[in-house]
XYZ file of C-alpha atoms in Angstrom:
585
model
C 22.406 -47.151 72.387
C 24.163 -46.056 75.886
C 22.888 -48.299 78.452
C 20.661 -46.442 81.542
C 22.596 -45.991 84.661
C 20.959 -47.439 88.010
C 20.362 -44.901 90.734
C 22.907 -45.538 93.649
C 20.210 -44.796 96.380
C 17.909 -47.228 95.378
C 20.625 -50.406 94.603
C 21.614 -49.543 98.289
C 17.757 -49.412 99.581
C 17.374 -52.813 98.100
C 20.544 -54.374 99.252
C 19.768 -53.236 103.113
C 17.755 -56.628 103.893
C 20.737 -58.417 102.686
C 23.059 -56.666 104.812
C 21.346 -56.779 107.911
C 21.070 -60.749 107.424
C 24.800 -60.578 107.011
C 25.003 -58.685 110.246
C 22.835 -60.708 112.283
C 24.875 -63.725 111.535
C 28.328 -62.154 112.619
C 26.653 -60.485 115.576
C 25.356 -64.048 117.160
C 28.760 -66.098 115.867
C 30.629 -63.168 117.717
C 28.215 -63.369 121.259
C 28.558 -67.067 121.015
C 32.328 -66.519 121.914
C 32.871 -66.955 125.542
C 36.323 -65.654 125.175
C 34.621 -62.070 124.183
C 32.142 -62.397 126.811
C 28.413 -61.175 126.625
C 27.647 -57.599 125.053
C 25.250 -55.246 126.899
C 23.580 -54.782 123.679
C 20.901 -57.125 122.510
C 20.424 -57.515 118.417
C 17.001 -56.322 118.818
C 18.408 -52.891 119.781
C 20.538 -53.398 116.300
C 17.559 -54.096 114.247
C 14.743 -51.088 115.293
C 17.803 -48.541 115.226
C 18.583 -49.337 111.176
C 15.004 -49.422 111.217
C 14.446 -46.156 112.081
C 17.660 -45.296 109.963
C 15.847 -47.187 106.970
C 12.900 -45.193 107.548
C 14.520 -41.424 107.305
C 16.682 -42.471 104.129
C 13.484 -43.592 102.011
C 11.087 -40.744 103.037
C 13.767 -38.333 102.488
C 14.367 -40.434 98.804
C 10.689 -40.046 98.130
C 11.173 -36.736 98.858
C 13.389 -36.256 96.700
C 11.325 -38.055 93.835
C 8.400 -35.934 94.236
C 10.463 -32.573 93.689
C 11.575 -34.335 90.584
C 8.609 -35.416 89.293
C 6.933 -32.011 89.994
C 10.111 -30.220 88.159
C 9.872 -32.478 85.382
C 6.194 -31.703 84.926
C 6.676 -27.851 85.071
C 9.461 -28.005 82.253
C 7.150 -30.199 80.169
C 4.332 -28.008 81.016
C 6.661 -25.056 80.020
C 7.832 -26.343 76.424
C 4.278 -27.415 75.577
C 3.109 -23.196 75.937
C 6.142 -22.617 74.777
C 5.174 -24.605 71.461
C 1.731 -23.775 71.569
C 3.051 -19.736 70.968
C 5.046 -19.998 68.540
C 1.788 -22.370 67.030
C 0.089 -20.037 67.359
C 2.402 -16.806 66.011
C 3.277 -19.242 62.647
C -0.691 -19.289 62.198
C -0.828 -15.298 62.821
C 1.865 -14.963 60.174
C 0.381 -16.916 57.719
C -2.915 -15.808 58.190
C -1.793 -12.178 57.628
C 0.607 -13.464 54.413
C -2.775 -14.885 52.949
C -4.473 -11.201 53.490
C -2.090 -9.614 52.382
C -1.624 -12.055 49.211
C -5.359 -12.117 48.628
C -5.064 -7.784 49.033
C -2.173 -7.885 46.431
C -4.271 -10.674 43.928
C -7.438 -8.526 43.982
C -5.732 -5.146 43.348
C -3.605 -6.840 40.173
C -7.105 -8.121 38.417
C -8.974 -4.536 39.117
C -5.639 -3.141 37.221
C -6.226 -6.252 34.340
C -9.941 -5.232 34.344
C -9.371 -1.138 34.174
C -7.095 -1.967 31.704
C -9.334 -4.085 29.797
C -12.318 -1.867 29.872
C -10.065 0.888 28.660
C -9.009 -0.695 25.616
C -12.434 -1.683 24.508
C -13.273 1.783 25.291
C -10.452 2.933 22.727
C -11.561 1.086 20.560
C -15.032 1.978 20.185
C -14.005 5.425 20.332
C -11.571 4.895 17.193
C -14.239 2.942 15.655
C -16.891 6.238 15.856
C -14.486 8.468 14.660
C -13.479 10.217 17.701
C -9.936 11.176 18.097
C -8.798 10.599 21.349
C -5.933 12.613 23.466
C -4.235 11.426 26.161
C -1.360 13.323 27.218
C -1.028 16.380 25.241
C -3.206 19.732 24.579
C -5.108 19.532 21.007
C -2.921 20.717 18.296
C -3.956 24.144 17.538
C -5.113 25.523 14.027
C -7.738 21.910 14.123
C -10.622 23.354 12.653
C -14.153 20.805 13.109
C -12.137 18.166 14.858
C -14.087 16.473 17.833
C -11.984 16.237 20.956
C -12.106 13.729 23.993
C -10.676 14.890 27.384
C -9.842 12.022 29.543
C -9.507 13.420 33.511
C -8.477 10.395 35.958
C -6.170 9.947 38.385
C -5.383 7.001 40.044
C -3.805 4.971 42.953
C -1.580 2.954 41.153
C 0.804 0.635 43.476
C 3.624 2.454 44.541
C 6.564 -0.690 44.862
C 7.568 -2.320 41.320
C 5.070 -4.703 41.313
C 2.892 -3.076 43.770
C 2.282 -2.708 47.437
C 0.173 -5.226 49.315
C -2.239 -2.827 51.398
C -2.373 -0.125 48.826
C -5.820 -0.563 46.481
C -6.856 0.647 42.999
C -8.960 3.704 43.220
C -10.193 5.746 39.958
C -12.227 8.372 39.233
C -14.927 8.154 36.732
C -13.836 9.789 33.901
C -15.328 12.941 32.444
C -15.867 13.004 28.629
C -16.554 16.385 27.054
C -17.210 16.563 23.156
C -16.123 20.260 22.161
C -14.798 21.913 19.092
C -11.664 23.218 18.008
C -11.887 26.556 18.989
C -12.574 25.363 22.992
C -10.573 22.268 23.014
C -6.959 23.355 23.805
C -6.891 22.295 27.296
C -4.454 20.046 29.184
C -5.333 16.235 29.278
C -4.543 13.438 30.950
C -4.223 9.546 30.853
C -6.644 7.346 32.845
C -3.934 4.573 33.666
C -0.372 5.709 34.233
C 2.545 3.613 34.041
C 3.252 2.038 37.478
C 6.040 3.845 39.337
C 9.795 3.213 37.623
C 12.606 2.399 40.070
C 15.380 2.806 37.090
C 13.684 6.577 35.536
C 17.046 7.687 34.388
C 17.521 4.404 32.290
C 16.015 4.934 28.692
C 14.698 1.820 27.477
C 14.443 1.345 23.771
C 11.141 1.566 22.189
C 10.920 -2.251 20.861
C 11.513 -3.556 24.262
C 9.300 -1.391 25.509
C 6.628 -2.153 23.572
C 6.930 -6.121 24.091
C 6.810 -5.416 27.662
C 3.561 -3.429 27.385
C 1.844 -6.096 24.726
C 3.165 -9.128 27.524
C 5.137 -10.783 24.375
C 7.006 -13.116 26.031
C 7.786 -15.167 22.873
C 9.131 -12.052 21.460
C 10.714 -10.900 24.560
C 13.241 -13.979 24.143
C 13.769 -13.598 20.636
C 14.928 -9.781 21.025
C 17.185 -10.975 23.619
C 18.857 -13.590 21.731
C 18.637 -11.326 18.934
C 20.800 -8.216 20.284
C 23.057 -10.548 22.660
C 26.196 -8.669 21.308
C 24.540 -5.706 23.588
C 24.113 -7.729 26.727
C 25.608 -5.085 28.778
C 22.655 -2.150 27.698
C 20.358 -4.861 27.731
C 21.735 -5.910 31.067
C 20.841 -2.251 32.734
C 17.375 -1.435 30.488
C 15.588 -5.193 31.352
C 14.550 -4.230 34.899
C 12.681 -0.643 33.758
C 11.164 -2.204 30.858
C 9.921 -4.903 32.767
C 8.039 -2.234 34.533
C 6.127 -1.142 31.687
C 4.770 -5.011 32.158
C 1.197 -5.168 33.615
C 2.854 -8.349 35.185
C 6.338 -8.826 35.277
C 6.437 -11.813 36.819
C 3.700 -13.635 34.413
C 5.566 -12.084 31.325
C 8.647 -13.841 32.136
C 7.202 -16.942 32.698
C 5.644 -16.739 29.521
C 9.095 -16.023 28.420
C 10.612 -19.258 29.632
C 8.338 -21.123 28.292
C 10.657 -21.081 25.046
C 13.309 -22.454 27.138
C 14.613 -25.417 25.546
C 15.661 -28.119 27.505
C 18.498 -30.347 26.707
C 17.899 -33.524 25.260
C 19.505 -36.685 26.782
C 22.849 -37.742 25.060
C 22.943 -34.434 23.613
C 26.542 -33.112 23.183
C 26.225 -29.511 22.922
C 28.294 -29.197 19.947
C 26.382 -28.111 16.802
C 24.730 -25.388 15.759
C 21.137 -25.974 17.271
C 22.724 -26.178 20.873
C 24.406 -23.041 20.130
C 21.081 -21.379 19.456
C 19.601 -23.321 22.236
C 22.371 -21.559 24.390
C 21.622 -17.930 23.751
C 18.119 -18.614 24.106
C 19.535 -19.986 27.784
C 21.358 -16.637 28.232
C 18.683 -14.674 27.735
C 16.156 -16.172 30.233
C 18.820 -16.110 33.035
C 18.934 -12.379 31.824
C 15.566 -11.946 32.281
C 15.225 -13.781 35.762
C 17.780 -11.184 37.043
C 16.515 -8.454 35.643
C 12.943 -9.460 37.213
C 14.812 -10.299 40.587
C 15.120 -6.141 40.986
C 11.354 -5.864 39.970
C 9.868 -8.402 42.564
C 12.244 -7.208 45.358
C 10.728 -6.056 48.546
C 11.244 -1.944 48.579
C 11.989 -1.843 52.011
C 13.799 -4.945 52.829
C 16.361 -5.398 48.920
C 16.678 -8.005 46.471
C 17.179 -10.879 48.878
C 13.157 -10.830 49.855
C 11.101 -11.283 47.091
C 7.607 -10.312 46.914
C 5.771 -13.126 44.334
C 1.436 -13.768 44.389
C 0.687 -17.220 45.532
C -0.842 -18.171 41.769
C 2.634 -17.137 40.469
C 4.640 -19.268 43.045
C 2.840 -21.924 42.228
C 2.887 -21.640 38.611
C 7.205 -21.269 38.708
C 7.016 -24.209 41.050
C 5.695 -26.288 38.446
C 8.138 -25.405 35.681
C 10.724 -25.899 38.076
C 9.745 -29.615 38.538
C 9.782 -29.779 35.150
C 12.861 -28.534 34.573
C 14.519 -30.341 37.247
C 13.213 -33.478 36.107
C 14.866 -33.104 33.044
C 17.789 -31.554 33.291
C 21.240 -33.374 33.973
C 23.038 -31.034 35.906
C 25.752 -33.527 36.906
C 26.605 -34.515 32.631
C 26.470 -30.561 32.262
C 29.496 -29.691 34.973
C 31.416 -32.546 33.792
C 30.555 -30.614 29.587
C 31.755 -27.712 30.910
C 27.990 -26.496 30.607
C 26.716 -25.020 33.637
C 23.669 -23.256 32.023
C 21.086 -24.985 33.247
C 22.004 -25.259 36.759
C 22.314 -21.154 36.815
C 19.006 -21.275 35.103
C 17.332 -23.342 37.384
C 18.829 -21.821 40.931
C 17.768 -18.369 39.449
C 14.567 -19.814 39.108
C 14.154 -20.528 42.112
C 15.961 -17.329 43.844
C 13.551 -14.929 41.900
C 10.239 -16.519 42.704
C 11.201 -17.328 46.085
C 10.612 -21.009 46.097
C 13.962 -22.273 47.348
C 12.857 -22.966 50.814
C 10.589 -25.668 48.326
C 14.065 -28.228 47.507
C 16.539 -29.890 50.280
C 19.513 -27.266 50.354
C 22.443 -30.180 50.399
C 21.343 -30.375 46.147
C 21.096 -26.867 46.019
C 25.008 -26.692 47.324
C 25.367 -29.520 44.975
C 24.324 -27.625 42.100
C 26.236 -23.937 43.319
C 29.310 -25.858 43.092
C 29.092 -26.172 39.073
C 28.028 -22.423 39.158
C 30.679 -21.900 41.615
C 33.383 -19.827 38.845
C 30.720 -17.084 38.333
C 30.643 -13.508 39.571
C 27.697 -13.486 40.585
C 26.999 -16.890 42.170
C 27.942 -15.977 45.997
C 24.621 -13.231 45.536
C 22.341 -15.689 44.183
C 23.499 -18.221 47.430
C 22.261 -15.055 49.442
C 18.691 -14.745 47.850
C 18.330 -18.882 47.660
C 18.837 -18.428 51.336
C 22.042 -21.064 51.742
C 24.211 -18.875 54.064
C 24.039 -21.445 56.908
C 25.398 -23.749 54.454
C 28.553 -21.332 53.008
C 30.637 -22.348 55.199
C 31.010 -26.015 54.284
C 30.617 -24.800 51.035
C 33.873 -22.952 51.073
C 35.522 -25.524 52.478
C 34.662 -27.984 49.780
C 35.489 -25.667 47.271
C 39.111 -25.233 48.812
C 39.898 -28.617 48.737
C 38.726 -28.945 44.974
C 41.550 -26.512 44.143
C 38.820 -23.872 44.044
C 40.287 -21.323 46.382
C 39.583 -18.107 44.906
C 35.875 -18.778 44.614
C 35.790 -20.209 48.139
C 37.373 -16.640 49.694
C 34.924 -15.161 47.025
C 32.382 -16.434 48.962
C 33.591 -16.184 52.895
C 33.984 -12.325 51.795
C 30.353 -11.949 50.080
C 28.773 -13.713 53.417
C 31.500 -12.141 56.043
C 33.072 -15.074 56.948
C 36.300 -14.234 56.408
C 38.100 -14.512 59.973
C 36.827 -18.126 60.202
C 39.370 -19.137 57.349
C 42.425 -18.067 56.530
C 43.331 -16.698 53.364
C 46.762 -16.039 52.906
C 47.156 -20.028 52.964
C 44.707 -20.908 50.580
C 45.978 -17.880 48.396
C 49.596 -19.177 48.232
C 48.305 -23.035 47.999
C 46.468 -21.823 44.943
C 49.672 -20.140 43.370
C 51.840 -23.627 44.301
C 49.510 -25.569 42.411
C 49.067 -23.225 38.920
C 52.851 -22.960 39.090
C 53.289 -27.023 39.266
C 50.326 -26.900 36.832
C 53.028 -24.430 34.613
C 55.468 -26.604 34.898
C 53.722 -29.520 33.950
C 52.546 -27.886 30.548
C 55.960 -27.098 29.504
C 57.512 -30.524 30.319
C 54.267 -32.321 28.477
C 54.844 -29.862 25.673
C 58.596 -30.454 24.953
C 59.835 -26.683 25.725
C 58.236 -25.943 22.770
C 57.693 -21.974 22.194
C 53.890 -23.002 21.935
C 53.800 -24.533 25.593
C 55.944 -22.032 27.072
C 53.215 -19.786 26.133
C 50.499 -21.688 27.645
C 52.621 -21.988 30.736
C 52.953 -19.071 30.807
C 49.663 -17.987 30.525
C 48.459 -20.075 33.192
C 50.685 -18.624 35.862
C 50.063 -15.386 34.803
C 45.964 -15.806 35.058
C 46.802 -17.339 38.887
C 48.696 -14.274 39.857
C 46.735 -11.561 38.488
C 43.441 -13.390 40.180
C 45.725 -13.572 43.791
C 46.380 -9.806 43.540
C 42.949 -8.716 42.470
C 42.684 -11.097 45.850
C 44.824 -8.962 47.819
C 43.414 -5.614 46.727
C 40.016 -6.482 47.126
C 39.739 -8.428 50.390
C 42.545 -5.714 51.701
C 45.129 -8.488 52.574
C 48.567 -6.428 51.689
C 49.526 -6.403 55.386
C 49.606 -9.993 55.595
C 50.731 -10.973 51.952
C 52.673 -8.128 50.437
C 52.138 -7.991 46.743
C 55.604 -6.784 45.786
C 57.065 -10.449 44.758
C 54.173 -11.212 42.490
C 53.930 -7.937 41.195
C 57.470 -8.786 39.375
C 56.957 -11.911 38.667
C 53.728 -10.804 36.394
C 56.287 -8.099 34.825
C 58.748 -11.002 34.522
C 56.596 -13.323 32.414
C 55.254 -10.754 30.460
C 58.723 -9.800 29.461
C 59.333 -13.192 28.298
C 56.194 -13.202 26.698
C 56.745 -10.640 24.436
C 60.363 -11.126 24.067
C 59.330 -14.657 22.690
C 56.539 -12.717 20.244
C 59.386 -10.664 19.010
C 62.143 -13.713 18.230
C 59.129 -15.538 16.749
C 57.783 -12.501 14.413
C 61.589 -12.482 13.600
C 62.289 -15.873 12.833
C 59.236 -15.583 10.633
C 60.349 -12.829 8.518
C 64.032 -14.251 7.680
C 62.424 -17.387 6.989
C 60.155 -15.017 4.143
C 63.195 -13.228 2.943
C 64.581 -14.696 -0.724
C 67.983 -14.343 -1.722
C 69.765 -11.329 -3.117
C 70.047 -12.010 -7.288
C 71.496 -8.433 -8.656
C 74.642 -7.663 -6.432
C 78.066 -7.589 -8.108
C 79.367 -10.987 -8.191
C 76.652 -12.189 -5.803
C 77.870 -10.595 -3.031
C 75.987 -7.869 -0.969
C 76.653 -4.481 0.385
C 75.529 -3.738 3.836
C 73.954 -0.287 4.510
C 76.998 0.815 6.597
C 79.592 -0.794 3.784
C 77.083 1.320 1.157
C 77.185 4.579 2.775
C 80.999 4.760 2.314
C 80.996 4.173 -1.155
C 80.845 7.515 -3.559
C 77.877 8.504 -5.529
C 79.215 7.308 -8.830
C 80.264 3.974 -7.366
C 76.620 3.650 -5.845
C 74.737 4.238 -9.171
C 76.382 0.597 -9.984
C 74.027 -1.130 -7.567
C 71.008 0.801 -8.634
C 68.696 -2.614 -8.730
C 70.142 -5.424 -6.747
C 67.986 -7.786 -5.238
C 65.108 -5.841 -6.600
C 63.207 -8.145 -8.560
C 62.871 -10.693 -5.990
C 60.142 -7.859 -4.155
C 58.503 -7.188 -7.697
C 58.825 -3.141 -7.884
C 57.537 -1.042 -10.372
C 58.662 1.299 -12.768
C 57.852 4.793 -12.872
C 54.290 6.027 -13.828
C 55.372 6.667 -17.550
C 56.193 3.142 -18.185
C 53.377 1.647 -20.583
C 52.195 -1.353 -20.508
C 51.093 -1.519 -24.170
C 54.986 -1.793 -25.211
C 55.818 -4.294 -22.441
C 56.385 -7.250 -25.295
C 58.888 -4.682 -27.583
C 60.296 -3.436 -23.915
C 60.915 -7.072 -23.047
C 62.480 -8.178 -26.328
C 65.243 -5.271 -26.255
C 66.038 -5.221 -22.894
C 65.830 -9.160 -22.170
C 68.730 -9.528 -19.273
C 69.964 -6.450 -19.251
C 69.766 -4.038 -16.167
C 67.514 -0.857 -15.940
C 69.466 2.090 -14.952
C 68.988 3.862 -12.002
C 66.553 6.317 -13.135
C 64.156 4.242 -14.285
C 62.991 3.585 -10.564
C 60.707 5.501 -8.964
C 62.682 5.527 -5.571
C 66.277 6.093 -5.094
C 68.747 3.104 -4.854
C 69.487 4.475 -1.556
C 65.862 4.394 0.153
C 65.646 0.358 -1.333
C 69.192 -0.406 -0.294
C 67.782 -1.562 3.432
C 65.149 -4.142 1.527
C 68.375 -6.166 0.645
C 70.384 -6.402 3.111
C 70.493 -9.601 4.902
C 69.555 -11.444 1.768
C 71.942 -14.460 1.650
C-alpha cells in the first residue's frame, strides 16, 4: 500500500515556530557583538512582520482548502446523479423487458388455449358425424354430405416465435350446415401456421409432423436416425421447428434424452457411440432453434427467450454442468459436451448467467470447429477474443486463433503472416519427426507426408480467405503441395508394383524354361510362334473353349496326361496371352 504524501504547505506552517526560535537566538548572539555594533532594528520589528507574513500564507491556505473541499463535494455530488440515472434507466429497462415478457407469455397461452379449444372442437365434430373442411372447396358430385365452413382469420405473431407487442385476435367463427348442392364455397382454417422464415425449404412430412405433435422424444430419435443426411436435416430443422407451437419448449423436451456421460466412462463401446449421435443431434437442434429465437430485427446474436423458458434451460444447464467433465473430455479427444453445453447457453441467452474466464476455458476444447468463433459471438465473449487468440497461438493453434481475429475483426492487432509461417515450421519439424520415428519406412513417409500437406493446404485456404497474397505470396507452397503429391503417388505406383511382381508365379511351359519377351516374340514367324501356343498358361488357370465338356474331363485327362494342347484349343490367340508371361522368372 503506497504510503500518503504530506502536504509541503502545511510541514512548513508547522515548522515556522521553530524557525523563528532559531532566528531569535542568532539575532541576539549577533547584537551582543560589539564588534558589529547595534542594529537600528529591534527583534520585535522581526517578529510582527513574519507575523503578518504568517497570517497571509494560512488564510490564503485555507483558501485554498475550501475551493477543494467545495470541488470535491460537487464531483461527489455529480457521480452520485450520475449513478442515480443510470439507476434509474436499468429499472426503466427492466421494467419494460418484464412488459414486454409478460405481453409475449400471455399471447403464447391464448395461442395454447385457441389451440386447445379447437381440437376439442374437432373432435366433437368428428364424433357427430360432421365432416369438417378446412382449406379446400367441398369435393363436387357429394350428394347428402353435411358441410362445415370454418371463416377466421387471425393475428398470429409475425417474428418466428412471435412479436412481443403484437396480441392474438380471432374472429368468432361462423358455422353453416348446408347440403351438397350449396356447399362448394371456399374455406378457411381458424389457426394458420405462424409465419415461416425458410418458405422455400420443404420439410419432410415426418419431421413435420413431430414438430406439430411437440414430440420431442421422437424428435431426437429421427435425428439420430437419418444422421447420414445431416446436411438436409441441417437446412429443414429451423422451418420445421416453426410448425412447433413452441420451439423453444419442444427442444427442451428434446434434450431431455440427452445422456450424460458417466464418470470413468471411456467412450469406446458401442453404447457411447449411440450416446454420441444422440449428442449430435441435440447440438443440431440447438442451432437450428438459434435461427428460430433470433431477434428479426437485430440477427442471431440477440435472442428472444420467455422468462419461464430461461429459467427452465438454466436449470438443465446446472445440471449438465455439474456433471459433465469437460476437462477428461478435451484430453479424450471428446469435445461434445462442451459444444453442447456453450450452445446451450448461446441459444437461450443465459451466458451472461456463468463467469466468462470458464466459458474461454471451455471454447478452447471447441476451439478446431467451424463454427466455434460464431457461437463466441452469440455467448457474448468478444471482449475476451483477444486473449483468446493469443492463447491459442501459443498452443500451436494458429489457424484457429486468425480464425477467430478475422470472425471478430481483429485482425490488424496481430500479425498473421508470422503465426502462418510458425505454424508451417512446426508441421514440417512435426514431418520430419514422423519419418525419423518411423524408420523411412514407405508407411511413415506417407504420414509425413500427409501431415505437411494438411498444414499447407490449411495456410493457403489462409491466404485466400483472409486476402493475405500481398504479404505472403502463395507461389512456394503452391509447389511444394504439387511436390508431395507427386511423391505421393509416385510411391502408390512403386508400391502397387512391387505388389504385383511379388503375385506373379513363374513361367512353367516355355522351351527349355526360358521365356520370350513380346519384342523377341514378334520377330519370330507364324509357324515358329504356334510352338509357344501355352507357355506359362496354367499357372493363371485359363479355360478351354466353350465346346470342351466337362462330363469327359476324367477320359480327357487320362489321354492327354502331360502332353500340351495345341494352339487351337484356346479360346484366345497365343499372341493376345503372350504379355501375361512375360516377366515370369
Amino acid at each position: 500500500m503506497a504510503e500518503v504524501q504530506a502536504d509541503p504547505i502545511l510541514e512548513a506552517l508547522e515548522s515556522v515556530s521553530a524557525r523563528k526560535e532559531r532566528l531569535h537566538k542568532a539575532f541576539t548572539e549577533l547584537n551582543s557583538c560589539e564588534s558589529v555594533g547595534k542594529w537600528n532594528i529591534s527583534w520585535k520589528e522581526l517578529h510582527e512582520h513574519f507575523a503578518d507574513i504568517e497570517k497571509v500564507v494560512k488564510r490564503q491556505v485555507d483558501e485554498l482548502r475550501e475551493k477543494e473541499q467545495a470541488f470535491e463535494a460537487k464531483a461527489k455530488k455529480l457521480h452520485q446523479d450520475h449513478d442515480q440515472k443510470e439507476e434509474a434507466v436499468f429499472q426503466r429497462e427492466q421494467a419494460s423487458l418484464g412488459r414486454v415478457q409478460e405481453q409475449k407469455d400471455l399471447a403464447i397461452a391464448a395461442i395454447f388455449e385457441e389451440k386447445r379449444k379447437w381440437s376439442e372442437e374437432k373432435q366433437i365434430l368428428k364424433a357427430n358425424g360432421v365432416n369438417v373442411i378446412s382449406d379446400a372447396k367441398s369435393a363436387p358430385g357429394e350428394d347428402n354430405t353435411k358441410t362445415i365452413i370454418v371463416n377466421a382469420k387471425e393475428k398470429a405473431v409475425a417474428a418466428a416465435n412471435g412479436s412481443s407487442d403484437q396480441a392474438m385476435d380471432v374472429d368468432s367463427s361462423q358455422v353453416i350446415t348446408a347440403d351438397a348442392d350449396g356447399a362448394n364455397e371456399a374455406a378457411q382454417d381458424a389457426i394458420t401456421n405462424k409465419n415461416v422464415s425458410h418458405q422455400t425449404v420443404k420439410v419432410r412430412p415426418q419431421l413435420k409432423s413431430l414438430c406439430e405433435d411437440m414430440d420431442g422424444d421422437g424428435l431426437t430419435k429421427y435425428v439420430t436416425e437419418h444422421r447420414k443426411d445431416i446436411g438436409a436435416l441441417r437446412s429443414e430443422m429451423p422451418s420445421a421447428l416453426q410448425f412447433a407451437i413452441d420451439p423453444a419448449r419442444l427442444v427442451l423436451r428434446a434434450l431431455e434424452g440427452y445422456q450424460l456421460p458417466e464418470h470413468g466412462s471411456s467412450q469406446t463401446n458401442d453404447k457411447d457411440a449411440g450416446a454420441s449421435a444422440i449428442r449430435r443431434a441435440c447440438i443440431l437442434l440447438l442451432e437450428s432453434l438459434a435461427v428460430v429465437l433470433a431477434d428479426p430485427l437485430l440477427g442471431v446474436d440477440h435472442i428472444v427467450v420467455p422468462s419461464n423458458i430461461k429459467e427452465s434451460a438454466k436449470e438443465m444447464a446446472d445440471k449438465w454442468k455439474s456433471t459433465m467433465d469437460f476437462q477428461a473430455d478435451a484430453t479424450l479427444g471428446n469435445s461434445l459436451d462442451a459444444q453442447a453445453f456453450l450452445q446451450l447457453l448461446a441459444t437461450f441467452g443465459i451466458a451472461s448467467e456463468y463467469d466468462a474466464d470458464d466459458l474461454c476455458n471451455l471454447v478452447l476444447t471447441i476451439a478446431r470447429r467451424k463454427q466455434t468463433p460464431a457461437l463466441c459471438k452469440s455467448l457474448g465473449l468478444a471482449s475476451k477474443i483477444p486473449d483468446l487468440v493469443d492463447k491459442l497461438s501459443k498452443e500451436g493453434k494458429e489457424i484457429e486463433a486468425l480464425a477467430f481475429a478475422h470472425t471478430f475483426g481483429i485482425m490488424d492487432e496481430f500479425e498473421p503472416v508470422p503465426l502462418l509461417k510458425a505454424y508451417l515450421k512446426e508441421a514440417r519439424k512435426t514431418a520430419q519427426s514422423i519419418v525419423k520415428n518411423g524408420n523411412n519406412s514407405p508407411a511413415a513417409q506417407n504420414d509425413s507426408a500427409m501431415k505437411e500437406l494438411s498444414a499447407l493446404k490449411a495456410v493457403l485456404r489462409c491466404i485466400e480467405e483472409y486476402k493475405l497474397e500481398a504479404q505472403f505470396s502463395s507461389a512456394p507452397l503452391q509447389r511444394r503441395v504439387a511436390q508431395l503429391e507427386k511423391a505421393k503417388s509416385d510411391r502408390k505406383r512403386a508400391a502397387v508394383a512391387v505388389k504385383a511382381q511379388a503375385k506373379r508365379p513363374r513361367a512353367s511351359g516355355a522351351a527349355g524354361g526360358h521365356v520370350i519377351s513380346p519384342s523377341d516374340r514378334g520377330l519370330l514367324r507364324a509357324s515358329e510362334r504356334r510352338q509357344y501356343p501355352s507357355a506359362g498358361l496354367s499357372s493363371y488357370g485359363l479355360s478351354p473353349q466353350s465346346t470342351y465338356d466337362s462330363r469327359h474331363s476324367a477320359s480327357y485327362a487320362a489321354t492327354y496326361a502331360g502332353v500340351r494342347s495345341p494352339a487351337s484349343s484356346y479360346l484366345y490367340s497365343t499372341d493376345v496371352l503372350a504379355p501375361q508371361v512375360h516377366g515370369m522368372k
